[in-house]
Amino acid sequence: MEDFTALADLASRALGGGVVHANDEFFAAADHLVLPAAPGHTPKTFDHKGQVYDGWETRRRRGPGHDFAVIRLGAPGVIHGVDIDTAFFTGNYPPFASVDATALPGYPGPEELAGAEWVEILPRQGLTGDSGNRFPIGDGRRFTHVRLNIYPDGGVARLRVHGEVIPDPELLPKVFDVAAAEYGGRVVDCSNMFYGHPQRMLMPGRAQNMGDGWETSRRRDDANDWVLVRLAAPARLRFADLDTSHFKGNAPGWAVLTGITATGDQIELLPRTALRPDTPHRFPLAKGPEVTHARLDVFPDGGMARLRLLGRADRDHLWERMRQCLEP
Ligand SMILES: NC(=O)NC(NC(N)=O)C(=O)[O-]
């Protein structure tokens, strides 16, 4: 089985995830749970409540019950695994946790979520303090929200909810970015990711800086770097955005884009084209058949902030995937 942590974090703020409600946030706000950055810690830093932690931390419970936080997934989808990361919580991590999930249309608030039908996707498990706590999930349904329950109280730095994005076809325009992580586009292979993971190219918005993109090491041979993207759905591609923003002394000199059909045929969509440093390029693509993957070759090496592939997706495929997610 593929390591589930390689899949997108559906709860991440980087995809629009957020905390809708937590029953207690006395020591530290539950909003920390979905921050994309790895948690940090500065010991002996005190605010008016106590030691400052980069995580969600409730007060010491003096009665029955347990604490919980409800999270809206930034990208709804099928959950393959969760990581309940207790980084830096040592004498105050919760000894046990469980996770529930639900699927609701629209934008429900705390009251509607409290009354929702929740499915227990992770029964109560023992946790280790100051550590990742990874658990695979076997439920094949599409969910929009999760609820983290901790027993009885304590601190959790991050909740990662890894899975496969399943977008609602009803909400997708005819032409959209079929490489976008928020719709299910995913890097499945690449030649080199020494300085930056290529999946960053598929994240929403413009890159913040040079660290927010794909960057390879300097090549000392005659080959070139490349990345292979599995599209959100089979699609006819129309435009490619190759954004070299922030890569000034290290943008690739040229690029080629190739589409790959379901039967493995390779279609040249963009012939070898010169790129400029620090430039958000848009290129019209050659008309071609429906492709399931796209391969970007850069010559010889360098960095790319964002890759967008605008195309017309196969609607039947998107609806079929939604239908498959009705059963556990
Ligand atoms: N030293 C602590 O971390 N104490 C307490 N927590 C905070 N944040 O101060 C506690 O009781 O868990």
XYZ file of C-alpha atoms and ligand atoms in Angstrom:
340
model
C 0.000 0.000 0.000
C 1.204 3.518 -0.844
C 2.331 5.582 2.150
C -0.767 7.685 2.867
C 1.292 10.684 4.006
C 2.273 11.192 0.337
C -1.384 12.103 -0.354
C -2.714 15.653 0.049
C -3.591 16.914 3.544
C -7.299 17.563 2.969
C -7.585 19.518 6.244
C -4.696 21.880 5.521
C -5.267 25.599 5.611
C -3.252 25.665 2.374
C -6.283 24.070 0.686
C -8.820 26.133 2.657
C -9.326 23.862 5.668
C -10.314 25.427 8.985
C -11.552 24.802 12.499
C -15.309 25.347 12.802
C -15.619 24.686 16.515
C -13.711 23.394 19.537
C -15.283 22.851 22.966
C -12.219 24.225 24.799
C -9.169 26.227 23.645
C -8.026 27.477 27.034
C -4.257 27.207 26.522
C -3.952 27.329 22.722
C -6.291 27.820 19.738
C -7.444 24.819 17.719
C -6.664 26.825 14.530
C -3.072 25.595 14.885
C -4.239 22.060 14.006
C -4.505 22.813 10.273
C -1.465 25.049 9.729
C 0.604 23.734 6.799
C 3.982 24.454 8.428
C 5.556 21.856 10.712
C 5.003 22.724 14.386
C 7.718 24.588 16.296
C 8.408 25.277 19.948
C 10.218 27.848 22.058
C 10.523 26.632 25.660
C 9.957 29.006 28.575
C 7.732 31.394 26.619
C 4.717 32.339 28.709
C 1.603 34.326 27.854
C -1.228 35.153 30.274
C -2.508 31.554 30.182
C 0.770 29.647 30.476
C 3.456 28.114 28.262
C 2.940 29.022 24.594
C 2.447 26.011 22.294
C 2.127 25.750 18.520
C -0.943 23.507 18.693
C -4.405 23.056 20.164
C -4.383 22.712 23.959
C -7.316 22.407 26.340
C -7.338 22.928 30.115
C -6.982 20.070 32.607
C -10.452 18.496 32.826
C -11.842 18.114 36.357
C -15.115 16.387 35.403
C -16.346 13.646 33.071
C -16.353 13.929 29.274
C -13.677 14.695 26.694
C -12.535 17.510 24.406
C -13.101 17.784 20.655
C -12.452 19.983 17.638
C -14.486 20.043 14.409
C -12.595 20.726 11.192
C -13.851 21.646 7.728
C -11.779 19.925 5.059
C -10.348 22.406 2.552
C -10.850 19.782 -0.130
C -13.520 17.122 0.473
C -12.415 13.595 -0.325
C -11.736 10.001 0.669
C -9.525 9.813 3.772
C -6.705 7.261 3.603
C -5.027 8.070 6.907
C -4.634 10.598 9.717
C -1.623 11.843 11.644
C -2.414 13.125 15.142
C 0.857 14.937 15.737
C 1.591 15.685 19.418
C 4.936 17.429 18.681
C 6.293 19.213 21.802
C 3.385 18.093 24.005
C 5.084 15.897 26.613
C 3.528 16.143 30.090
C 0.253 17.318 28.576
C -0.573 15.205 25.478
C -3.889 13.333 25.398
C -3.319 9.596 26.031
C -6.136 8.615 23.643
C -7.892 10.025 20.558
C -10.534 9.053 18.000
C -11.717 10.635 14.742
C -15.241 10.960 13.307
C -16.187 12.212 9.839
C -19.309 13.471 8.109
C -20.415 14.726 4.688
C -22.715 17.729 4.497
C -23.582 19.950 1.526
C -22.946 23.691 1.622
C -21.319 25.511 4.508
C -22.720 24.174 7.818
C -22.022 25.995 11.082
C -21.289 24.527 14.530
C -24.967 23.847 15.383
C -25.705 21.988 12.161
C -22.476 20.011 12.563
C -23.322 19.121 16.162
C -26.550 17.506 14.934
C -24.963 15.796 11.896
C -24.663 12.058 11.433
C -21.020 11.271 12.263
C -19.181 8.098 11.262
C -16.369 6.877 13.505
C -13.496 6.450 11.013
C -10.843 5.927 13.721
C -11.885 4.222 16.963
C -10.200 5.335 20.186
C -6.414 4.781 19.915
C -3.502 5.240 22.287
C -1.222 8.194 21.462
C 2.476 8.833 22.016
C 3.540 12.262 23.257
C 5.840 14.584 21.266
C 5.448 12.376 18.206
C 3.541 11.749 15.012
C 0.690 9.254 15.515
C -0.215 7.825 12.110
C -3.271 5.651 11.556
C -4.512 4.304 8.185
C -8.248 4.720 7.472
C -10.190 2.172 5.435
C -13.487 3.975 4.718
C -14.095 4.678 0.984
C -16.691 7.423 1.448
C -16.241 11.103 0.604
C -16.276 13.374 3.666
C -16.412 17.157 4.102
C -15.667 17.482 7.873
C -13.796 15.586 10.592
C -14.030 15.699 14.387
C -10.950 15.022 16.504
C -11.811 13.682 19.958
C -9.131 13.645 22.659
C -9.498 11.709 25.939
C -9.714 13.294 28.347
C -7.874 16.571 27.481
C -4.459 17.915 26.468
C -2.523 19.216 23.492
C -2.214 18.214 19.812
C 0.085 20.186 17.509
C -1.355 19.247 14.089
C -4.053 17.013 12.629
C -3.152 15.842 9.120
C -5.971 14.222 7.152
C -4.382 12.595 4.129
C -6.494 11.435 1.235
C -7.752 11.653 -2.289
C -9.541 14.866 -3.259
C -12.998 14.246 -4.756
C -14.353 17.550 -6.116
C -18.098 18.131 -6.546
C -18.639 18.245 -10.348
C -21.668 20.491 -9.777
C -19.334 23.272 -8.612
C -16.695 22.975 -11.362
C -16.725 25.226 -14.433
C -16.354 23.674 -17.915
C -12.684 24.653 -18.129
C -10.671 24.534 -14.909
C -7.151 23.809 -13.692
C -7.136 20.022 -13.875
C -3.654 19.896 -12.311
C -4.780 21.801 -9.185
C -4.325 19.959 -5.888
C -7.651 21.381 -4.665
C -9.460 19.431 -7.421
C -7.395 16.250 -7.125
C -4.369 16.877 -9.371
C -1.302 15.102 -7.994
C 2.400 14.708 -8.726
C 3.062 10.999 -9.144
C 6.747 11.047 -10.139
C 9.635 13.403 -10.778
C 13.341 13.353 -11.584
C 14.578 15.430 -8.632
C 13.135 17.448 -5.726
C 16.292 18.416 -3.904
C 15.205 21.906 -2.802
C 11.409 21.835 -3.137
C 8.625 19.255 -3.577
C 6.880 19.489 -6.975
C 3.416 19.102 -5.383
C 3.834 22.727 -4.232
C 3.410 23.815 -7.868
C -0.186 22.564 -7.725
C -1.197 24.486 -4.578
C -3.680 27.399 -4.725
C -2.624 31.013 -5.165
C 0.651 32.578 -6.140
C 3.911 31.338 -4.645
C 4.982 33.333 -1.582
C 8.711 33.050 -2.225
C 11.299 30.779 -3.831
C 10.704 28.136 -1.148
C 7.078 27.772 -2.279
C 7.654 25.790 -5.469
C 9.486 22.917 -7.144
C 13.262 23.284 -7.240
C 15.787 20.733 -8.410
C 19.508 20.644 -7.700
C 22.002 21.783 -10.360
C 22.414 19.118 -13.033
C 25.951 18.068 -13.863
C 24.997 15.633 -16.650
C 23.345 15.880 -20.094
C 19.835 14.863 -18.985
C 16.982 17.145 -17.873
C 14.518 17.362 -14.993
C 10.841 16.437 -15.302
C 7.660 15.941 -13.333
C 4.629 13.736 -14.008
C 1.180 14.945 -12.909
C -1.963 12.822 -12.691
C -4.845 15.107 -13.619
C -7.980 15.522 -11.489
C -9.841 13.802 -14.350
C -9.117 12.897 -17.971
C -9.188 16.215 -19.854
C -8.499 18.037 -23.105
C -5.878 20.620 -22.167
C -6.108 24.182 -23.552
C -3.557 26.334 -21.701
C -0.518 25.797 -19.488
C 0.654 28.331 -16.926
C 4.360 27.847 -16.280
C 5.140 30.298 -13.510
C 8.823 30.846 -12.746
C 8.101 33.657 -10.225
C 10.899 34.098 -7.625
C 13.279 31.867 -9.631
C 15.637 34.541 -10.898
C 19.072 32.948 -11.131
C 17.701 29.421 -11.306
C 14.689 29.285 -13.675
C 14.812 26.554 -16.341
C 15.918 27.746 -19.788
C 13.227 25.843 -21.702
C 10.186 23.627 -21.165
C 8.219 20.946 -23.025
C 4.737 19.724 -22.062
C 3.569 16.253 -23.068
C 0.110 14.757 -22.513
C -0.291 11.029 -21.856
C -3.524 9.279 -22.802
C -5.227 6.456 -20.886
C -3.633 4.004 -23.342
C -0.135 5.461 -22.827
C 0.168 7.479 -26.064
C 2.330 10.591 -25.746
C 1.023 13.826 -27.264
C 3.256 16.897 -27.607
C 1.148 19.788 -26.260
C 3.888 22.432 -25.994
C 7.074 22.109 -28.069
C 10.407 23.138 -26.564
C 9.771 26.752 -25.521
C 12.130 29.296 -23.950
C 11.244 30.479 -20.436
C 12.106 33.733 -18.691
C 13.204 33.933 -15.070
C 10.659 35.251 -12.510
C 7.754 35.268 -15.013
C 4.202 33.873 -14.886
C 3.963 32.550 -18.500
C 0.734 31.367 -20.131
C 0.993 29.228 -23.274
C -1.871 28.025 -25.507
C -1.533 24.275 -26.108
C -1.831 22.238 -29.294
C -5.327 20.706 -29.652
C -5.169 17.039 -28.751
C -7.117 14.080 -27.380
C -8.154 13.553 -23.787
C -5.155 12.875 -21.536
C -4.971 11.471 -18.003
C -1.433 12.658 -17.158
C 0.862 15.495 -18.162
C 4.647 15.482 -18.102
C 6.557 18.736 -17.799
C 10.181 18.568 -18.916
C 12.424 21.469 -17.949
C 15.863 22.037 -19.498
C 18.218 21.450 -18.024
C 17.100 21.993 -14.388
C 15.824 24.775 -12.104
C 12.715 25.924 -10.293
C 9.034 26.400 -11.087
C 6.661 28.180 -8.693
C 3.344 27.030 -10.149
C 2.053 24.734 -12.889
C -1.548 25.225 -14.009
C -3.183 23.130 -16.710
C -6.454 24.591 -17.893
C -8.623 22.053 -19.638
C -12.058 20.610 -20.245
C -12.504 17.599 -17.964
C -14.523 14.450 -18.625
C -17.707 15.132 -16.600
C -18.837 11.487 -16.668
C -15.578 10.471 -15.019
C -16.034 13.081 -12.257
C -19.627 11.971 -11.575
C -18.664 8.277 -11.587
C -15.984 8.964 -8.939
C -18.610 10.749 -6.782
C -20.943 7.748 -7.136
C -18.171 5.324 -6.107
C -17.798 7.243 -2.837
C -21.342 6.522 -1.622
C -20.337 3.130 -0.140
C -17.946 2.615 2.793
N 3.959 23.605 31.489
C 2.809 23.398 30.839
O 2.840 23.174 29.663
N 1.636 23.421 31.556
C 0.313 23.498 31.109
N 0.126 23.961 29.777
C 0.464 25.241 29.395
N 0.219 25.597 28.129
O 0.969 26.031 30.151
C -0.465 22.248 31.401
O -0.948 22.134 32.517
O -0.618 21.407 30.519
